[in-house]
mmCIF file of C-alpha atoms and ligand atoms in Angstrom:
data_model
loop_
_atom_site.group_PDB
_atom_site.id
_atom_site.type_symbol
_atom_site.label_atom_id
_atom_site.label_comp_id
_atom_site.label_asym_id
_atom_site.label_seq_id
_atom_site.Cartn_x
_atom_site.Cartn_y
_atom_site.Cartn_z
ATOM 1 C CA UNK A 4 0.000 0.000 0.000
ATOM 2 C CA UNK A 5 1.332 3.485 -0.837
ATOM 3 C CA UNK A 6 1.966 5.629 2.245
ATOM 4 C CA UNK A 7 -0.310 8.659 2.660
ATOM 5 C CA UNK A 8 2.562 11.173 2.260
ATOM 6 C CA UNK A 9 3.661 9.706 -1.116
ATOM 7 C CA UNK A 10 0.059 9.687 -2.243
ATOM 8 C CA UNK A 11 -0.099 13.420 -1.568
ATOM 9 C CA UNK A 12 3.113 14.031 -3.529
ATOM 10 C CA UNK A 13 1.767 12.065 -6.515
ATOM 11 C CA UNK A 14 -1.424 14.106 -6.549
ATOM 12 C CA UNK A 15 0.436 17.423 -6.555
ATOM 13 C CA UNK A 16 1.190 19.414 -9.742
ATOM 14 C CA UNK A 17 -1.083 17.612 -12.133
ATOM 15 C CA UNK A 18 -1.853 19.090 -15.555
ATOM 16 C CA UNK A 19 -4.291 18.125 -18.288
ATOM 17 C CA UNK A 20 -3.308 18.367 -21.950
ATOM 18 C CA UNK A 21 -5.786 20.809 -23.600
ATOM 19 C CA UNK A 22 -5.690 18.847 -26.881
ATOM 20 C CA UNK A 23 -5.882 15.145 -25.902
ATOM 21 C CA UNK A 24 -6.961 15.259 -22.208
ATOM 22 C CA UNK A 25 -3.959 13.271 -20.968
ATOM 23 C CA UNK A 26 -3.367 13.866 -17.236
ATOM 24 C CA UNK A 27 0.312 14.550 -16.558
ATOM 25 C CA UNK A 28 2.661 15.283 -13.700
ATOM 26 C CA UNK A 29 3.503 18.958 -14.187
ATOM 27 C CA UNK A 30 6.878 20.592 -13.621
ATOM 28 C CA UNK A 31 7.313 24.333 -14.169
ATOM 29 C CA UNK A 32 9.820 24.712 -17.035
ATOM 30 C CA UNK A 33 12.600 27.313 -16.997
ATOM 31 C CA UNK A 34 12.466 30.288 -19.450
ATOM 32 C CA UNK A 35 13.543 29.017 -22.873
ATOM 33 C CA UNK A 36 12.364 25.434 -22.146
ATOM 34 C CA UNK A 37 9.179 23.990 -23.628
ATOM 35 C CA UNK A 38 6.945 21.462 -21.918
ATOM 36 C CA UNK A 39 5.167 19.218 -24.436
ATOM 37 C CA UNK A 40 2.535 16.489 -24.111
ATOM 38 C CA UNK A 41 4.180 13.080 -24.717
ATOM 39 C CA UNK A 42 1.063 11.777 -26.488
ATOM 40 C CA UNK A 43 0.093 14.531 -28.956
ATOM 41 C CA UNK A 44 3.107 16.890 -28.723
ATOM 42 C CA UNK A 45 0.885 19.874 -27.808
ATOM 43 C CA UNK A 46 2.818 22.652 -26.026
ATOM 44 C CA UNK A 47 1.698 22.750 -22.390
ATOM 45 C CA UNK A 48 3.957 25.552 -21.259
ATOM 46 C CA UNK A 49 6.699 27.663 -22.843
ATOM 47 C CA UNK A 50 7.782 30.342 -20.363
ATOM 48 C CA UNK A 51 9.145 33.597 -21.761
ATOM 49 C CA UNK A 52 11.297 35.963 -19.727
ATOM 50 C CA UNK A 53 9.626 39.388 -19.207
ATOM 51 C CA UNK A 54 6.644 38.221 -21.258
ATOM 52 C CA UNK A 55 4.339 41.079 -20.167
ATOM 53 C CA UNK A 56 6.856 43.836 -21.011
ATOM 54 C CA UNK A 57 7.865 42.325 -24.373
ATOM 55 C CA UNK A 58 4.270 41.650 -25.429
ATOM 56 C CA UNK A 59 3.167 45.144 -24.392
ATOM 57 C CA UNK A 60 6.028 46.848 -26.300
ATOM 58 C CA UNK A 61 5.404 44.795 -29.470
ATOM 59 C CA UNK A 62 1.628 45.242 -29.452
ATOM 60 C CA UNK A 63 2.073 49.011 -29.002
ATOM 61 C CA UNK A 64 4.532 49.054 -31.943
ATOM 62 C CA UNK A 65 1.927 47.178 -33.989
ATOM 63 C CA UNK A 66 -0.748 49.748 -33.081
ATOM 64 C CA UNK A 67 1.523 52.629 -34.180
ATOM 65 C CA UNK A 68 2.198 50.944 -37.532
ATOM 66 C CA UNK A 69 -1.387 49.798 -38.062
ATOM 67 C CA UNK A 70 -2.984 52.840 -39.707
ATOM 68 C CA UNK A 71 -0.106 53.644 -42.130
ATOM 69 C CA UNK A 72 0.082 49.936 -43.065
ATOM 70 C CA UNK A 73 -3.653 49.709 -43.798
ATOM 71 C CA UNK A 74 -4.360 53.098 -45.411
ATOM 72 C CA UNK A 75 -1.116 53.968 -47.262
ATOM 73 C CA UNK A 76 -0.408 52.475 -50.715
ATOM 74 C CA UNK A 77 1.529 49.178 -50.650
ATOM 75 C CA UNK A 78 2.781 48.879 -54.233
ATOM 76 C CA UNK A 79 2.744 50.924 -57.426
ATOM 77 C CA UNK A 80 2.481 48.807 -60.576
ATOM 78 C CA UNK A 81 3.518 50.310 -63.907
ATOM 79 C CA UNK A 82 2.172 48.207 -66.797
ATOM 80 C CA UNK A 83 2.898 49.680 -70.255
ATOM 81 C CA UNK A 84 2.838 53.207 -68.815
ATOM 82 C CA UNK A 85 -0.408 52.685 -66.886
ATOM 83 C CA UNK A 86 0.181 53.190 -63.177
ATOM 84 C CA UNK A 87 -1.927 51.432 -60.563
ATOM 85 C CA UNK A 88 -1.618 51.637 -56.808
ATOM 86 C CA UNK A 89 -3.643 50.551 -53.791
ATOM 87 C CA UNK A 90 -3.773 50.008 -50.054
ATOM 88 C CA UNK A 91 -5.270 47.140 -48.044
ATOM 89 C CA UNK A 92 -8.321 49.293 -47.232
ATOM 90 C CA UNK A 93 -8.836 50.398 -50.856
ATOM 91 C CA UNK A 94 -8.499 46.807 -52.135
ATOM 92 C CA UNK A 95 -11.208 45.578 -49.708
ATOM 93 C CA UNK A 96 -13.452 48.489 -50.742
ATOM 94 C CA UNK A 97 -12.807 47.810 -54.449
ATOM 95 C CA UNK A 98 -13.883 44.165 -53.986
ATOM 96 C CA UNK A 99 -17.185 45.240 -52.392
ATOM 97 C CA UNK A 100 -17.782 47.882 -55.125
ATOM 98 C CA UNK A 101 -17.057 45.303 -57.852
ATOM 99 C CA UNK A 102 -19.754 42.989 -56.517
ATOM 100 C CA UNK A 103 -17.507 40.598 -54.563
ATOM 101 C CA UNK A 104 -19.222 41.574 -51.323
ATOM 102 C CA UNK A 105 -18.498 38.403 -49.342
ATOM 103 C CA UNK A 106 -14.779 38.385 -50.277
ATOM 104 C CA UNK A 107 -14.468 42.118 -49.603
ATOM 105 C CA UNK A 108 -16.100 41.821 -46.168
ATOM 106 C CA UNK A 109 -13.931 38.754 -45.340
ATOM 107 C CA UNK A 110 -10.754 40.689 -46.282
ATOM 108 C CA UNK A 111 -11.996 43.709 -44.315
ATOM 109 C CA UNK A 112 -12.617 41.605 -41.192
ATOM 110 C CA UNK A 113 -9.572 39.310 -41.280
ATOM 111 C CA UNK A 114 -7.017 41.882 -42.481
ATOM 112 C CA UNK A 115 -8.213 45.077 -40.802
ATOM 113 C CA UNK A 116 -10.773 44.742 -37.990
ATOM 114 C CA UNK A 117 -9.628 41.542 -36.221
ATOM 115 C CA UNK A 118 -5.840 42.252 -36.350
ATOM 116 C CA UNK A 119 -6.506 45.735 -34.885
ATOM 117 C CA UNK A 120 -8.812 44.439 -32.122
ATOM 118 C CA UNK A 121 -6.292 41.675 -31.298
ATOM 119 C CA UNK A 122 -3.390 44.138 -30.943
ATOM 120 C CA UNK A 123 -5.505 46.546 -28.894
ATOM 121 C CA UNK A 124 -6.741 43.819 -26.508
ATOM 122 C CA UNK A 125 -3.248 42.374 -26.090
ATOM 123 C CA UNK A 126 -1.838 45.827 -25.331
ATOM 124 C CA UNK A 127 -4.594 46.661 -22.809
ATOM 125 C CA UNK A 128 -4.327 43.306 -21.002
ATOM 126 C CA UNK A 129 -0.494 43.579 -20.851
ATOM 127 C CA UNK A 130 -0.706 47.181 -19.625
ATOM 128 C CA UNK A 131 -3.170 46.248 -16.884
ATOM 129 C CA UNK A 132 -0.973 43.353 -15.715
ATOM 130 C CA UNK A 133 2.177 45.511 -15.932
ATOM 131 C CA UNK A 134 0.564 48.184 -13.725
ATOM 132 C CA UNK A 135 -1.025 45.489 -11.495
ATOM 133 C CA UNK A 136 -4.370 47.185 -12.106
ATOM 134 C CA UNK A 137 -6.350 44.302 -13.532
ATOM 135 C CA UNK A 138 -10.070 44.015 -13.048
ATOM 136 C CA UNK A 139 -12.760 41.713 -14.352
ATOM 137 C CA UNK A 140 -12.496 43.375 -17.804
ATOM 138 C CA UNK A 141 -8.932 41.963 -18.073
ATOM 139 C CA UNK A 142 -10.356 38.431 -17.954
ATOM 140 C CA UNK A 143 -12.990 39.319 -20.571
ATOM 141 C CA UNK A 144 -10.475 41.001 -22.910
ATOM 142 C CA UNK A 145 -8.001 38.110 -22.686
ATOM 143 C CA UNK A 146 -10.747 35.576 -23.429
ATOM 144 C CA UNK A 147 -11.882 37.605 -26.478
ATOM 145 C CA UNK A 148 -8.230 37.859 -27.648
ATOM 146 C CA UNK A 149 -7.851 34.069 -27.489
ATOM 147 C CA UNK A 150 -11.113 33.569 -29.412
ATOM 148 C CA UNK A 151 -9.959 35.943 -32.155
ATOM 149 C CA UNK A 152 -6.436 34.499 -32.300
ATOM 150 C CA UNK A 153 -7.037 32.297 -35.341
ATOM 151 C CA UNK A 154 -9.061 34.882 -37.278
ATOM 152 C CA UNK A 155 -6.433 37.538 -37.853
ATOM 153 C CA UNK A 156 -4.863 36.703 -41.199
ATOM 154 C CA UNK A 157 -2.264 39.365 -41.945
ATOM 155 C CA UNK A 158 0.255 36.675 -42.895
ATOM 156 C CA UNK A 159 -2.158 35.303 -45.519
ATOM 157 C CA UNK A 160 -2.422 38.806 -47.000
ATOM 158 C CA UNK A 161 1.391 38.985 -47.080
ATOM 159 C CA UNK A 162 1.520 35.726 -49.057
ATOM 160 C CA UNK A 163 -1.023 37.256 -51.473
ATOM 161 C CA UNK A 164 1.227 40.311 -51.952
ATOM 162 C CA UNK A 165 4.283 38.109 -52.585
ATOM 163 C CA UNK A 166 2.393 35.993 -55.145
ATOM 164 C CA UNK A 167 1.296 39.203 -56.941
ATOM 165 C CA UNK A 168 4.869 40.525 -56.978
ATOM 166 C CA UNK A 169 6.297 37.217 -58.307
ATOM 167 C CA UNK A 170 3.590 36.901 -61.009
ATOM 168 C CA UNK A 171 3.957 40.483 -62.237
ATOM 169 C CA UNK A 172 7.739 40.738 -61.894
ATOM 170 C CA UNK A 173 8.352 40.224 -65.643
ATOM 171 C CA UNK A 174 5.275 42.114 -66.860
ATOM 172 C CA UNK A 175 5.300 45.299 -64.780
ATOM 173 C CA UNK A 176 7.600 47.748 -63.086
ATOM 174 C CA UNK A 177 6.955 47.424 -59.332
ATOM 175 C CA UNK A 178 7.656 50.147 -56.791
ATOM 176 C CA UNK A 179 7.407 49.427 -53.077
ATOM 177 C CA UNK A 180 5.584 52.236 -51.272
ATOM 178 C CA UNK A 181 5.675 53.348 -47.602
ATOM 179 C CA UNK A 182 2.631 51.216 -46.749
ATOM 180 C CA UNK A 183 4.523 48.049 -47.799
ATOM 181 C CA UNK A 184 7.321 48.621 -45.248
ATOM 182 C CA UNK A 185 4.796 49.610 -42.555
ATOM 183 C CA UNK A 186 2.888 46.400 -43.342
ATOM 184 C CA UNK A 187 6.047 44.275 -42.913
ATOM 185 C CA UNK A 188 6.655 46.041 -39.571
ATOM 186 C CA UNK A 189 3.042 45.473 -38.525
ATOM 187 C CA UNK A 190 3.192 41.782 -39.481
ATOM 188 C CA UNK A 191 6.493 41.290 -37.593
ATOM 189 C CA UNK A 192 5.147 43.076 -34.476
ATOM 190 C CA UNK A 193 1.935 40.989 -34.569
ATOM 191 C CA UNK A 194 3.749 37.657 -34.961
ATOM 192 C CA UNK A 195 6.386 38.487 -32.346
ATOM 193 C CA UNK A 196 3.800 39.732 -29.814
ATOM 194 C CA UNK A 197 1.980 36.359 -30.134
ATOM 195 C CA UNK A 198 5.206 34.383 -29.777
ATOM 196 C CA UNK A 199 6.355 36.332 -26.679
ATOM 197 C CA UNK A 200 2.941 35.897 -25.045
ATOM 198 C CA UNK A 201 3.244 33.365 -22.198
ATOM 199 C CA UNK A 202 -0.417 32.422 -21.767
ATOM 200 C CA UNK A 203 0.143 30.320 -18.647
ATOM 201 C CA UNK A 204 1.918 33.220 -16.955
ATOM 202 C CA UNK A 205 -0.821 35.677 -18.020
ATOM 203 C CA UNK A 206 -3.563 33.454 -16.554
ATOM 204 C CA UNK A 207 -1.541 33.011 -13.363
ATOM 205 C CA UNK A 208 -1.089 36.786 -13.052
ATOM 206 C CA UNK A 209 -4.785 37.388 -13.766
ATOM 207 C CA UNK A 210 -5.774 34.842 -11.129
ATOM 208 C CA UNK A 211 -3.471 36.382 -8.525
ATOM 209 C CA UNK A 212 -4.010 40.084 -9.260
ATOM 210 C CA UNK A 213 -7.483 40.587 -10.646
ATOM 211 C CA UNK A 214 -9.879 41.669 -7.961
ATOM 212 C CA UNK A 215 -13.298 40.085 -8.264
ATOM 213 C CA UNK A 216 -12.140 37.140 -10.411
ATOM 214 C CA UNK A 217 -13.891 34.058 -9.084
ATOM 215 C CA UNK A 218 -11.225 31.467 -8.308
ATOM 216 C CA UNK A 219 -13.734 28.671 -8.783
ATOM 217 C CA UNK A 220 -14.399 29.798 -12.347
ATOM 218 C CA UNK A 221 -10.698 29.541 -13.145
ATOM 219 C CA UNK A 222 -10.283 26.139 -11.467
ATOM 220 C CA UNK A 223 -8.157 23.991 -13.738
ATOM 221 C CA UNK A 224 -9.195 20.448 -14.666
ATOM 222 C CA UNK A 225 -6.108 19.087 -12.885
ATOM 223 C CA UNK A 226 -6.983 21.007 -9.700
ATOM 224 C CA UNK A 227 -10.517 19.642 -9.825
ATOM 225 C CA UNK A 228 -9.061 16.145 -10.242
ATOM 226 C CA UNK A 229 -6.853 16.680 -7.192
ATOM 227 C CA UNK A 230 -9.938 17.605 -5.172
ATOM 228 C CA UNK A 231 -11.844 14.542 -6.297
ATOM 229 C CA UNK A 232 -8.991 12.069 -5.704
HETATM 230 ZN ZN1 ZN B 10 -1.809 15.789 -25.529
#
């Protein structure tokens, strides 16, 4: 029979894989290490040093670059003396005006609205945690951010631009405008802010600092399992 003390130790630090539900013994990894599920290889924890500060700085950079990247012209195409230029906003509007309403609205949402809302929410949540002034809205904003995470598609738009450039390279003279460089900066800031975001740490900070957050609501599956055992 296992002694009571050992039993307690075995029940401590349990984690549940969010993808395949495997219950695991959990050990807090060091910054730079990555804890993966042995069954499905899902990342359970990947701590980042100074995650809040880095994420806040990058999301703020993204917000500064957002409006020039969306409203300034990206490329100027010169085909047989006919010049054509456009921004992300004007291309979405042109699609709607040409009758491609669904495509235009999809581009508008996934390339303009959602990336902006994501950056804004990430900045506000990071700022609140940095100042230790979180409230119940921090929980709401972080949940909305996570829901929107897969719907921002700036990188898909970038692939579209690259395909256009490659296809027209031999047919047209291409000039890269200010909006193009702002867009690359915006894309880099968005991708880096997501990669420096340590979600486990953010939830831990929210749980510890946010006044009014119901601890029972944030009870993890592994903690519930510990209670039941
Ligand atoms: Zn798994």
